[in-house]
Amino acid sequence: MFRWFYRKPSEKRSDPLSETGFLSNWRFQLWTVVSIAIALVIASPILFVLGSIFFDASEVWQHLATTVLPRYVRNSVLLMVGVGFGVVTIGAGTAWLVSACRFPGVRMFEWALLLPMAAPAYVLAYTYTDFLEFSGPVQSLLRDWFNWEYGDYWFPNIRSIGGAIALLTLTLYPYVYMLARVAFLEQSVCTLEASRVLGCNPWRSFFTVALPLARPAIAAGTALALMETLNDFGTVQYFGVDTFTTGIYRTWFAMGERIAATQLAAFLLLFVFALLLLERWSRRQATYYQTSASFQQPPRFDLKGFRGMGANLACSLPVIFGFIIPGGVLLQLAIAKSDETFGDRFWEFARHSLFLASLTAVIGAIVALILAYGVRLNPSPWMRLALRVSALGYAIPGSAIAVGVLVPVGALDNTIDRWMRSTFNISTGLLLSGTVTILIFAYLVRFLAVSLSSIESSLGKIAPSLDEASRSLGYTPLSTLFNVHVPMMWGGLLTATMMVFVDVMKELPATMVIRPFNFDTLAVRVYNLASDERLAEASGPALALVAVGIVPVIFLSWRIARSRSKETMG
């Protein structure tokens, strides 16, 4: 339902940018300056990496460009094509089944299909390697059944680019499923009913009507999945697939070439921006309008017999392979080796992860609130540009952000140290490099967009008339924010805090590069143990990450169900 506000021509609304407007007050000007300054600081690592393109190329970079760079590009493109096809097929297909069809178990699959999002891809990589290797339960069972010996049969190698595509698809298809399901539910009833009157079966309605209408949502979900694919480090590193992320890590630590690593990160950024432009270009002329403002439950196709069983199987397989099997394997290993997996070291790493995730989530919510409210106070093009630039980090892989943070911070530390030596004959050493402060800053650069999206949405639902009423009562912008807006947007603030918390808990590439010495997290602990083929010991930390990841899945399912029930009643 839309509301229209009418204002007589004689009633002039004060302009925030005019001398008599709100920004004539120094408090509004200060808020604008602070917001732009924060946005520039958050965006500085990304801008530094992009600027490194103009650095003089060293011999190491030239060697990388002529030897391994083509392999990085080829593997990254293959991963993106494979994962893109997989997430669209599974995500859009299952979203259509649970949204438009009625079959046994459909209500359960509405939320169960989100469960694979809880498990990081690198956890699945370690779990399935143990599950499918020669000494694992699957091949052992096949040899017992058919009396096979080594060399008598062929079995696919999970540690390959094909295995990486499969596991990344299983963990990333929920991005497409979630957005496509909402798009299918919001489609016009009249359009779908017309397709049924014309004799379209469920799949024909899907391909000719529903899928084209949901194309923007599917494209957005696919872009998110592909950006996460480029960000992945643990899976491709464990499977021996060379990508930009592994190349940056190797160039930094194995070769000690920071400039070459920075230029690799810049090349990766260009890759990401090309992906974003391609996604925008694919929808350049796509405009979709809703013909009905009120929500009605879309008509559902009844799938019975074999068709119902097929729909049930299509929705079951992603959940089984993406969550139930790896979760069951980890749980069995954790129980069998509970003394090793849940010892003192586990709780030490858990404290590190909880500390970093909690602090980053709170700071991220505060920073996002400042930026979003700054745009509300002064919706100028410069403020909007600053907000968008500060949110670029979510599209940037963690390894690239780590390089963009460490190189300038290291240069700053060295500059301060040289000045202190020459002036006071005192060595300050590295004040910021390798500290928790810089690690949290990298997390903010990477995940601030998650907080911004939720807080912007909640803030946008508050009527501007409340701001005007607050100002007429003499409240300052800060008082208005805390006394009027914050109490009305607690849900958005909690959502932003929770989503950043979970993302930081699972983040691996940036943590691997920036973390202080002797300050490993659960994600790093899982990677180190699995790299040493000690999966039984890694099962406890991995299971903890999966358990933490379930929280937003349950929350998202509840929010979607609640929003649909409200619209149905409305």
Coordinates of C-alpha atoms in Angstrom, one line a residue:
M1 CA 0.0 0.0 0.0
F2 CA 1.4 3.3 -1.1
R3 CA 1.0 6.7 0.7
W4 CA 1.2 10.0 -1.1
F5 CA 2.0 13.2 0.7
Y6 CA 0.7 16.4 -0.7
R7 CA 2.3 19.8 0.0
K8 CA 0.9 23.1 -1.1
P9 CA 3.1 25.2 -3.4
S10 CA 3.2 27.9 -0.7
E11 CA 4.6 25.5 1.8
K12 CA 8.3 25.5 1.3
R13 CA 10.3 22.7 2.7
S14 CA 13.6 23.8 4.2
D15 CA 16.6 22.7 2.2
P16 CA 19.3 21.0 4.3
L17 CA 22.0 22.6 2.2
S18 CA 20.6 26.2 2.4
E19 CA 21.7 28.8 4.8
T20 CA 18.4 28.6 6.6
G21 CA 18.4 24.8 6.5
F22 CA 19.5 22.2 8.9
L23 CA 23.2 22.3 7.8
S24 CA 23.6 25.9 8.9
N25 CA 23.9 24.4 12.3
W26 CA 27.5 23.4 13.0
R27 CA 26.4 20.0 14.3
F28 CA 25.1 19.0 11.0
Q29 CA 28.3 20.1 9.3
L30 CA 30.4 18.2 11.8
W31 CA 28.3 15.1 11.2
T32 CA 28.9 15.3 7.5
V33 CA 32.6 15.8 7.8
V34 CA 33.0 12.9 10.3
S35 CA 30.9 10.6 8.0
I36 CA 33.0 11.4 4.9
A37 CA 36.3 11.0 6.9
I38 CA 35.2 7.6 8.2
A39 CA 34.2 6.5 4.7
L40 CA 37.6 7.5 3.3
V41 CA 39.4 5.7 6.1
I42 CA 37.4 2.5 5.5
A43 CA 37.9 2.7 1.7
S44 CA 41.7 3.5 2.0
P45 CA 42.9 -0.1 1.6
I46 CA 40.9 -0.6 -1.5
L47 CA 42.1 2.7 -3.0
F48 CA 45.7 1.8 -2.1
V49 CA 45.4 -1.6 -3.9
L50 CA 43.9 0.0 -7.0
G51 CA 46.7 2.6 -6.9
S52 CA 49.3 0.0 -6.9
I53 CA 48.7 -0.7 -10.6
F54 CA 50.8 2.4 -11.2
F55 CA 53.8 1.1 -9.2
D56 CA 56.9 0.1 -11.1
A57 CA 56.6 -3.6 -11.9
S58 CA 59.4 -5.5 -10.4
E59 CA 61.1 -8.6 -11.9
V60 CA 59.1 -10.8 -9.6
W61 CA 55.8 -9.3 -10.9
Q62 CA 57.0 -9.8 -14.5
H63 CA 57.8 -13.3 -13.7
L64 CA 54.4 -13.9 -12.2
A65 CA 52.7 -12.3 -15.2
T66 CA 54.4 -14.6 -17.6
T67 CA 54.2 -17.8 -15.6
V68 CA 51.5 -18.3 -13.0
L69 CA 49.1 -15.4 -13.8
P70 CA 47.5 -17.1 -16.8
R71 CA 46.8 -20.1 -14.6
Y72 CA 45.3 -17.9 -11.9
V73 CA 43.0 -16.3 -14.5
R74 CA 42.1 -19.7 -16.1
N75 CA 41.3 -21.4 -12.8
S76 CA 39.3 -18.3 -11.5
V77 CA 37.2 -18.2 -14.7
L78 CA 36.5 -21.9 -14.6
L79 CA 35.5 -21.7 -10.9
M80 CA 33.2 -18.7 -11.7
V81 CA 31.6 -20.4 -14.7
G82 CA 31.1 -23.7 -12.8
V83 CA 29.8 -22.2 -9.6
G84 CA 27.7 -19.7 -11.4
F85 CA 25.9 -22.5 -13.4
G86 CA 25.5 -24.6 -10.3
V87 CA 24.1 -21.9 -8.0
V88 CA 21.6 -20.7 -10.6
T89 CA 20.5 -24.3 -11.3
I90 CA 20.1 -25.4 -7.7
G91 CA 19.1 -22.0 -6.2
A92 CA 16.5 -20.9 -8.8
G93 CA 15.1 -24.4 -9.3
T94 CA 14.5 -25.2 -5.6
A95 CA 13.2 -21.7 -5.0
W96 CA 10.6 -22.2 -7.7
L97 CA 9.6 -25.6 -6.3
V98 CA 9.0 -24.4 -2.7
S99 CA 7.4 -21.2 -3.8
A100 CA 5.0 -22.3 -6.6
C101 CA 4.5 -26.1 -6.0
R102 CA 2.8 -28.2 -3.4
F103 CA 4.5 -31.6 -2.6
P104 CA 5.4 -33.7 0.4
G105 CA 7.9 -31.8 2.7
V106 CA 7.6 -28.4 1.0
R107 CA 7.2 -26.5 4.3
M108 CA 10.3 -28.1 5.7
F109 CA 12.4 -27.4 2.6
E110 CA 11.5 -23.7 2.7
W111 CA 13.9 -23.2 5.6
A112 CA 16.1 -26.4 5.3
L113 CA 17.4 -25.3 1.9
L114 CA 19.2 -22.4 3.7
L115 CA 21.1 -24.7 6.0
P116 CA 24.2 -25.3 3.7
M117 CA 24.9 -21.6 4.1
A118 CA 25.9 -22.3 7.7
A119 CA 29.0 -24.4 6.7
P120 CA 32.0 -22.6 5.2
A121 CA 33.2 -24.2 2.0
Y122 CA 36.6 -25.0 3.4
V123 CA 34.9 -27.1 6.2
L124 CA 33.1 -29.1 3.5
A125 CA 36.4 -29.5 1.6
Y126 CA 38.2 -31.0 4.6
T127 CA 35.2 -33.2 5.5
Y128 CA 34.5 -34.6 2.1
T129 CA 38.2 -35.3 1.5
D130 CA 38.2 -37.6 4.6
F131 CA 34.8 -39.0 3.6
L132 CA 35.7 -39.8 0.0
E133 CA 39.4 -40.7 0.1
F134 CA 40.7 -44.2 -0.5
S135 CA 40.7 -45.1 3.2
G136 CA 37.4 -43.3 3.8
P137 CA 34.0 -45.0 4.4
V138 CA 32.6 -44.6 0.9
Q139 CA 35.5 -46.3 -1.0
S140 CA 36.0 -48.9 1.8
L141 CA 32.3 -49.8 1.5
L142 CA 32.5 -50.1 -2.3
R143 CA 35.5 -52.4 -2.0
D144 CA 33.7 -54.6 0.6
W145 CA 30.6 -54.9 -1.6
F146 CA 32.4 -55.7 -4.9
N147 CA 35.6 -57.3 -3.6
W148 CA 37.7 -54.7 -5.4
E149 CA 41.3 -54.0 -4.8
Y150 CA 43.4 -50.9 -5.4
G151 CA 43.5 -50.1 -9.1
D152 CA 40.4 -52.2 -10.0
Y153 CA 38.0 -49.2 -10.2
W154 CA 37.9 -45.5 -11.0
F155 CA 36.8 -43.0 -8.4
P156 CA 36.6 -39.2 -8.9
N157 CA 39.3 -37.2 -7.2
I158 CA 37.6 -34.7 -4.9
R159 CA 40.8 -32.7 -4.6
S160 CA 40.5 -31.1 -8.0
I161 CA 38.9 -28.0 -9.6
G162 CA 35.8 -30.0 -10.2
G163 CA 35.6 -30.9 -6.5
A164 CA 36.1 -27.2 -5.6
I165 CA 33.3 -26.2 -7.9
A166 CA 30.9 -28.8 -6.4
L167 CA 31.6 -27.8 -2.8
L168 CA 31.5 -24.1 -3.4
T169 CA 28.2 -24.6 -5.2
L170 CA 26.7 -26.5 -2.3
T171 CA 27.6 -23.8 0.2
L172 CA 26.8 -20.7 -2.0
Y173 CA 23.5 -21.7 -3.8
P174 CA 21.5 -20.3 -0.8
Y175 CA 22.4 -16.8 -1.9
V176 CA 20.4 -17.4 -5.1
Y177 CA 17.8 -19.5 -3.4
M178 CA 17.0 -16.8 -0.8
L179 CA 16.7 -13.9 -3.3
A180 CA 14.9 -15.9 -6.0
R181 CA 12.4 -17.3 -3.5
V182 CA 11.5 -13.8 -2.4
A183 CA 11.2 -12.7 -6.0
F184 CA 8.9 -15.6 -6.9
L185 CA 6.7 -14.9 -3.9
E186 CA 6.3 -11.3 -4.8
Q187 CA 5.4 -11.9 -8.5
S188 CA 1.9 -10.9 -9.6
V189 CA -0.8 -13.5 -9.1
C190 CA -2.5 -12.4 -12.3
T191 CA 0.6 -13.2 -14.4
L192 CA 1.0 -16.7 -13.0
E193 CA -2.8 -17.4 -13.2
A194 CA -2.7 -16.4 -16.9
S195 CA 0.1 -18.9 -17.6
R196 CA -2.0 -21.6 -16.0
V197 CA -5.1 -20.7 -18.0
L198 CA -3.0 -20.9 -21.1
G199 CA -2.2 -24.5 -20.2
C200 CA 1.4 -24.1 -18.9
N201 CA 2.6 -26.8 -16.6
P202 CA 4.9 -25.9 -13.6
W203 CA 8.2 -26.1 -15.6
R204 CA 6.8 -24.2 -18.6
S205 CA 5.5 -21.4 -16.3
F206 CA 8.9 -21.4 -14.6
F207 CA 10.9 -20.9 -17.8
T208 CA 8.5 -18.6 -19.7
V209 CA 7.1 -16.4 -16.9
A210 CA 8.6 -16.7 -13.4
L211 CA 12.3 -17.0 -14.4
P212 CA 12.4 -13.9 -16.6
L213 CA 10.6 -11.9 -13.9
A214 CA 13.0 -13.0 -11.2
R215 CA 16.1 -12.4 -13.3
P216 CA 17.3 -9.3 -11.4
A217 CA 17.1 -11.2 -8.0
I218 CA 18.8 -14.2 -9.5
A219 CA 21.6 -12.1 -11.0
A220 CA 22.2 -10.3 -7.7
G221 CA 22.4 -13.7 -5.8
T222 CA 24.7 -15.1 -8.5
A223 CA 27.0 -12.1 -8.2
L224 CA 27.2 -12.5 -4.4
A225 CA 28.1 -16.2 -4.9
L226 CA 30.8 -15.5 -7.4
M227 CA 32.4 -12.8 -5.3
E228 CA 32.5 -15.4 -2.4
T229 CA 34.1 -17.8 -4.9
L230 CA 36.8 -15.4 -5.7
N231 CA 37.3 -14.8 -1.9
D232 CA 37.7 -18.4 -1.1
F233 CA 41.1 -19.5 0.2
G234 CA 40.8 -22.6 2.3
T235 CA 39.0 -24.8 -0.3
V236 CA 41.2 -24.0 -3.3
Q237 CA 44.4 -24.1 -1.2
Y238 CA 43.6 -27.5 0.2
F239 CA 42.6 -28.8 -3.2
G240 CA 45.7 -27.5 -4.9
V241 CA 43.8 -25.1 -7.3
D242 CA 45.9 -22.0 -7.9
T243 CA 43.7 -18.8 -7.9
F244 CA 44.4 -15.2 -7.2
T245 CA 43.8 -15.7 -3.5
T246 CA 46.3 -18.5 -3.1
G247 CA 48.7 -16.6 -5.3
I248 CA 48.6 -13.4 -3.2
Y249 CA 49.3 -15.5 -0.1
R250 CA 52.2 -17.4 -1.7
T251 CA 53.7 -14.2 -3.1
W252 CA 53.5 -12.4 0.2
F253 CA 54.8 -15.2 2.5
A254 CA 56.8 -17.5 0.3
M255 CA 58.5 -14.9 -1.9
G256 CA 58.3 -11.9 0.5
E257 CA 57.4 -9.6 -2.4
R258 CA 54.8 -7.2 -1.0
I259 CA 54.6 -5.0 -4.1
A260 CA 54.1 -8.0 -6.4
A261 CA 51.4 -9.3 -4.0
T262 CA 49.7 -5.9 -4.0
Q263 CA 49.6 -5.8 -7.8
L264 CA 48.1 -9.3 -7.8
A265 CA 45.5 -8.0 -5.5
A266 CA 44.9 -5.0 -7.8
F267 CA 44.5 -7.4 -10.7
L268 CA 41.9 -9.4 -8.6
L269 CA 40.1 -6.1 -7.9
L270 CA 39.8 -5.5 -11.6
F271 CA 38.4 -9.0 -12.0
V272 CA 35.8 -8.3 -9.3
F273 CA 34.8 -4.9 -10.8
A274 CA 34.4 -6.6 -14.2
L275 CA 32.1 -9.1 -12.6
L276 CA 30.0 -6.3 -11.1
L277 CA 29.8 -4.4 -14.4
L278 CA 28.8 -7.6 -16.2
E279 CA 26.0 -8.1 -13.7
R280 CA 24.8 -4.6 -14.2
W281 CA 25.1 -4.8 -18.0
S282 CA 23.0 -8.0 -18.1
R283 CA 20.1 -6.1 -16.5
R284 CA 20.6 -2.8 -18.3
Q285 CA 17.3 -2.8 -20.1
A286 CA 15.4 -5.1 -17.7
T287 CA 12.6 -3.3 -16.0
Y288 CA 9.9 -5.1 -14.1
Y289 CA 6.7 -3.7 -12.6
Q290 CA 4.3 -5.2 -10.2
T291 CA 0.7 -4.9 -11.4
S292 CA -0.9 -5.5 -8.0
A293 CA 0.0 -3.7 -4.8
S294 CA -1.8 -6.1 -2.4
F295 CA -0.2 -9.4 -1.7
Q296 CA -2.1 -12.6 -2.4
Q297 CA -0.8 -16.1 -2.0
P298 CA 0.4 -17.3 -5.5
P299 CA -1.4 -20.3 -6.9
R300 CA 0.5 -23.5 -6.3
F301 CA 0.9 -26.4 -8.6
D302 CA 0.0 -29.8 -7.0
L303 CA 2.8 -32.3 -7.6
K304 CA 1.7 -35.8 -6.9
G305 CA 3.1 -39.3 -7.5
F306 CA 6.4 -39.4 -9.3
R307 CA 6.5 -35.6 -9.9
G308 CA 6.1 -35.0 -6.1
M309 CA 8.8 -37.6 -5.4
G310 CA 11.1 -35.9 -7.9
A311 CA 10.5 -32.4 -6.4
N312 CA 11.2 -33.9 -2.9
L313 CA 14.4 -35.5 -4.2
A314 CA 15.6 -32.3 -6.0
C315 CA 15.2 -30.3 -2.7
S316 CA 16.7 -33.1 -0.5
L317 CA 19.9 -33.6 -2.4
P318 CA 21.4 -30.1 -1.7
V319 CA 20.5 -30.3 2.0
I320 CA 21.9 -33.8 2.3
F321 CA 25.2 -33.2 0.6
G322 CA 25.6 -29.6 1.7
F323 CA 24.7 -30.0 5.4
I324 CA 23.6 -33.3 6.7
I325 CA 26.6 -35.5 5.5
P326 CA 29.3 -33.0 6.5
G327 CA 27.6 -32.1 9.7
G328 CA 27.2 -35.8 10.6
V329 CA 30.8 -36.6 9.8
L330 CA 32.0 -33.7 11.9
L331 CA 29.7 -34.6 14.8
Q332 CA 30.9 -38.3 14.7
L333 CA 34.5 -37.3 14.7
A334 CA 34.1 -34.6 17.4
I335 CA 32.3 -37.1 19.7
A336 CA 34.9 -39.9 19.1
K337 CA 37.8 -37.5 19.7
S338 CA 36.2 -35.2 22.2
D339 CA 39.3 -35.1 24.5
E340 CA 41.4 -33.9 21.6
T341 CA 38.9 -31.6 19.9
F342 CA 37.5 -29.8 22.9
G343 CA 40.6 -29.3 25.0
D344 CA 42.1 -26.1 26.4
R345 CA 43.4 -25.0 23.0
F346 CA 39.9 -25.2 21.6
W347 CA 38.6 -22.8 24.2
E348 CA 41.5 -20.5 23.7
F349 CA 40.8 -20.2 20.0
A350 CA 37.1 -19.9 20.7
R351 CA 37.8 -16.9 23.0
H352 CA 39.9 -15.3 20.3
S353 CA 37.2 -15.7 17.7
L354 CA 34.4 -14.5 20.0
F355 CA 36.4 -11.5 21.0
L356 CA 37.2 -10.5 17.4
A357 CA 33.7 -11.2 16.1
S358 CA 31.9 -9.4 19.0
L359 CA 34.1 -6.3 18.9
T360 CA 34.0 -6.0 15.1
A361 CA 30.2 -6.5 15.0
V362 CA 29.6 -3.8 17.6
I363 CA 32.0 -1.3 16.0
G364 CA 30.6 -2.2 12.5
A365 CA 27.1 -1.4 13.7
I366 CA 28.1 1.9 15.2
V367 CA 30.1 3.0 12.1
A368 CA 27.3 1.9 9.8
L369 CA 24.8 3.9 11.9
I370 CA 26.9 7.0 11.7
L371 CA 27.3 6.8 7.9
A372 CA 23.7 5.9 7.2
Y373 CA 22.4 8.7 9.5
G374 CA 24.9 11.1 7.9
V375 CA 23.3 10.4 4.5
R376 CA 19.9 10.9 6.0
L377 CA 20.9 14.3 7.4
N378 CA 22.7 15.4 4.2
P379 CA 21.6 13.3 1.2
S380 CA 24.0 15.1 -1.1
P381 CA 25.8 13.3 -4.0
W382 CA 29.1 13.4 -2.2
M383 CA 27.6 11.8 0.9
R384 CA 26.0 9.1 -1.1
L385 CA 29.2 8.5 -3.0
A386 CA 31.2 8.2 0.3
L387 CA 28.6 5.7 1.6
R388 CA 28.9 3.5 -1.6
V389 CA 32.7 3.6 -1.6
S390 CA 32.9 2.5 2.1
A391 CA 30.7 -0.5 1.2
L392 CA 32.9 -1.8 -1.6
G393 CA 34.8 -4.0 0.8
Y394 CA 32.2 -6.8 0.7
A395 CA 32.9 -7.2 -3.0
I396 CA 36.6 -7.4 -2.4
P397 CA 38.3 -10.7 -1.4
G398 CA 39.8 -10.8 2.1
S399 CA 43.3 -11.5 0.8
A400 CA 43.2 -8.3 -1.3
I401 CA 42.0 -6.3 1.7
A402 CA 44.7 -7.8 3.8
V403 CA 47.4 -6.6 1.4
G404 CA 45.7 -3.2 1.2
V405 CA 45.9 -2.9 4.9
L406 CA 49.3 -4.2 5.8
V407 CA 51.4 -2.5 3.1
P408 CA 50.5 1.1 4.0
V409 CA 50.3 0.4 7.7
G410 CA 53.8 -1.2 7.6
A411 CA 55.1 1.9 5.8
L412 CA 53.6 4.1 8.4
D413 CA 55.2 2.1 11.2
N414 CA 58.6 2.3 9.6
T415 CA 58.2 6.0 9.0
I416 CA 57.3 6.6 12.7
D417 CA 60.2 4.4 13.8
R418 CA 62.7 6.3 11.6
W419 CA 61.5 9.6 12.9
M420 CA 61.7 8.5 16.5
R421 CA 65.2 7.1 16.0
S422 CA 66.5 10.3 14.4
T423 CA 64.8 12.6 16.8
F424 CA 64.8 10.8 20.2
N425 CA 67.1 7.8 19.5
I426 CA 64.2 5.5 20.4
S427 CA 63.0 2.6 18.3
T428 CA 59.2 2.2 18.4
G429 CA 59.2 -0.9 16.3
L430 CA 55.9 -2.0 14.7
L431 CA 53.1 -0.1 16.5
L432 CA 50.2 -1.2 14.4
S433 CA 51.3 -4.1 12.1
G434 CA 50.5 -7.5 13.4
T435 CA 48.0 -6.2 16.0
V436 CA 44.4 -7.0 16.8
T437 CA 43.5 -3.4 16.0
I438 CA 44.6 -3.8 12.4
L439 CA 42.9 -7.1 12.1
I440 CA 39.6 -5.6 13.3
F441 CA 40.1 -2.7 10.9
A442 CA 40.4 -5.2 8.0
Y443 CA 37.2 -7.0 9.1
L444 CA 35.4 -3.6 9.1
V445 CA 36.6 -2.9 5.6
R446 CA 35.4 -6.3 4.5
F447 CA 32.1 -6.5 6.2
L448 CA 30.9 -3.0 6.8
A449 CA 28.5 -3.4 3.8
V450 CA 26.6 -6.1 5.7
S451 CA 25.9 -3.7 8.5
L452 CA 25.1 -0.8 6.1
S453 CA 22.5 -2.8 4.2
S454 CA 20.5 -3.7 7.3
I455 CA 20.8 -0.4 9.0
E456 CA 20.0 1.6 5.9
S457 CA 16.9 -0.5 5.3
S458 CA 15.7 0.0 8.9
L459 CA 16.5 3.8 8.9
G460 CA 14.7 4.2 5.6
K461 CA 11.4 2.9 7.1
I462 CA 11.3 5.8 9.6
A463 CA 9.2 8.7 8.4
P464 CA 11.0 12.0 7.9
S465 CA 8.3 13.8 9.8
L466 CA 9.7 12.3 13.0
D467 CA 13.0 14.1 12.3
E468 CA 11.2 17.4 11.8
A469 CA 9.1 16.9 15.0
S470 CA 12.3 16.2 17.0
R471 CA 14.0 19.3 15.6
S472 CA 11.0 21.4 16.4
L473 CA 11.3 20.2 20.0
G474 CA 14.9 21.4 20.2
Y475 CA 16.7 18.0 19.9
T476 CA 20.1 17.9 18.3
P477 CA 20.9 15.4 15.5
L478 CA 22.7 13.1 18.1
S479 CA 19.7 13.3 20.5
T480 CA 17.3 12.6 17.7
L481 CA 19.3 9.5 16.7
F482 CA 19.4 8.0 20.2
N483 CA 16.0 9.0 21.4
V484 CA 13.9 8.6 18.2
H485 CA 15.7 6.4 15.6
V486 CA 17.6 3.8 17.6
P487 CA 14.6 2.6 19.6
M488 CA 12.7 2.1 16.4
M489 CA 15.4 0.2 14.6
W490 CA 16.6 -2.3 17.2
G491 CA 15.7 -5.1 14.8
G492 CA 17.9 -3.8 12.1
L493 CA 20.8 -3.1 14.5
L494 CA 20.6 -6.6 15.9
T495 CA 20.5 -8.1 12.4
A496 CA 23.5 -6.1 11.3
T497 CA 25.4 -7.1 14.5
M498 CA 24.6 -10.8 14.1
M499 CA 25.5 -11.0 10.4
V500 CA 28.9 -9.3 10.9
F501 CA 29.5 -11.5 13.9
V502 CA 29.0 -14.7 11.9
D503 CA 31.0 -13.5 8.9
V504 CA 34.0 -12.6 11.1
M505 CA 33.8 -16.0 12.8
K506 CA 34.2 -17.8 9.4
E507 CA 36.6 -15.4 7.7
L508 CA 39.9 -17.1 6.8
P509 CA 42.0 -15.3 4.1
A510 CA 42.3 -11.9 5.9
T511 CA 42.8 -13.6 9.2
M512 CA 45.6 -15.8 7.9
V513 CA 47.6 -12.8 6.6
I514 CA 47.0 -10.2 9.3
R515 CA 46.5 -12.1 12.6
P516 CA 49.0 -11.4 15.4
F517 CA 51.5 -14.2 16.4
N518 CA 50.0 -16.7 18.8
F519 CA 46.5 -15.3 18.1
D520 CA 44.8 -18.0 16.0
T521 CA 41.1 -18.2 15.6
L522 CA 38.8 -21.2 15.1
A523 CA 38.9 -20.7 11.3
V524 CA 42.7 -20.6 11.3
R525 CA 42.8 -23.6 13.6
V526 CA 40.6 -25.7 11.3
Y527 CA 42.8 -24.7 8.3
N528 CA 46.1 -25.6 10.1
L529 CA 44.9 -28.9 11.4
A530 CA 43.2 -30.0 8.2
S531 CA 46.4 -29.0 6.2
D532 CA 48.3 -31.4 8.5
E533 CA 45.7 -34.1 7.7
R534 CA 44.5 -34.0 11.4
L535 CA 40.8 -33.8 10.5
A536 CA 39.7 -35.5 13.7
E537 CA 41.2 -32.7 15.8
A538 CA 39.8 -30.1 13.4
S539 CA 36.3 -31.5 13.7
G540 CA 35.6 -29.6 17.0
P541 CA 36.4 -26.1 15.7
A542 CA 34.8 -26.9 12.4
L543 CA 31.6 -28.0 14.1
A544 CA 31.6 -24.8 16.2
L545 CA 31.8 -22.7 13.1
V546 CA 28.9 -24.6 11.6
A547 CA 26.8 -24.2 14.8
V548 CA 27.5 -20.4 14.8
G549 CA 26.5 -20.3 11.1
I550 CA 23.1 -21.8 11.8
V551 CA 22.0 -18.8 13.8
P552 CA 21.5 -16.4 10.8
V553 CA 20.0 -19.2 8.8
I554 CA 17.3 -19.6 11.4
F555 CA 16.9 -15.9 11.8
L556 CA 16.5 -15.4 8.0
S557 CA 14.0 -18.2 7.7
W558 CA 12.0 -16.6 10.5
R559 CA 12.1 -13.1 9.0
I560 CA 11.0 -14.4 5.6
A561 CA 8.1 -16.4 7.1
R562 CA 7.1 -13.5 9.2
S563 CA 7.1 -11.0 6.4
R564 CA 5.0 -13.3 4.2
S565 CA 2.4 -13.9 7.0
K566 CA 2.1 -10.1 7.6
E567 CA 1.5 -9.4 3.9
T568 CA -1.0 -12.2 3.7
M569 CA -3.0 -10.8 6.7
G570 CA -2.6 -7.3 5.1

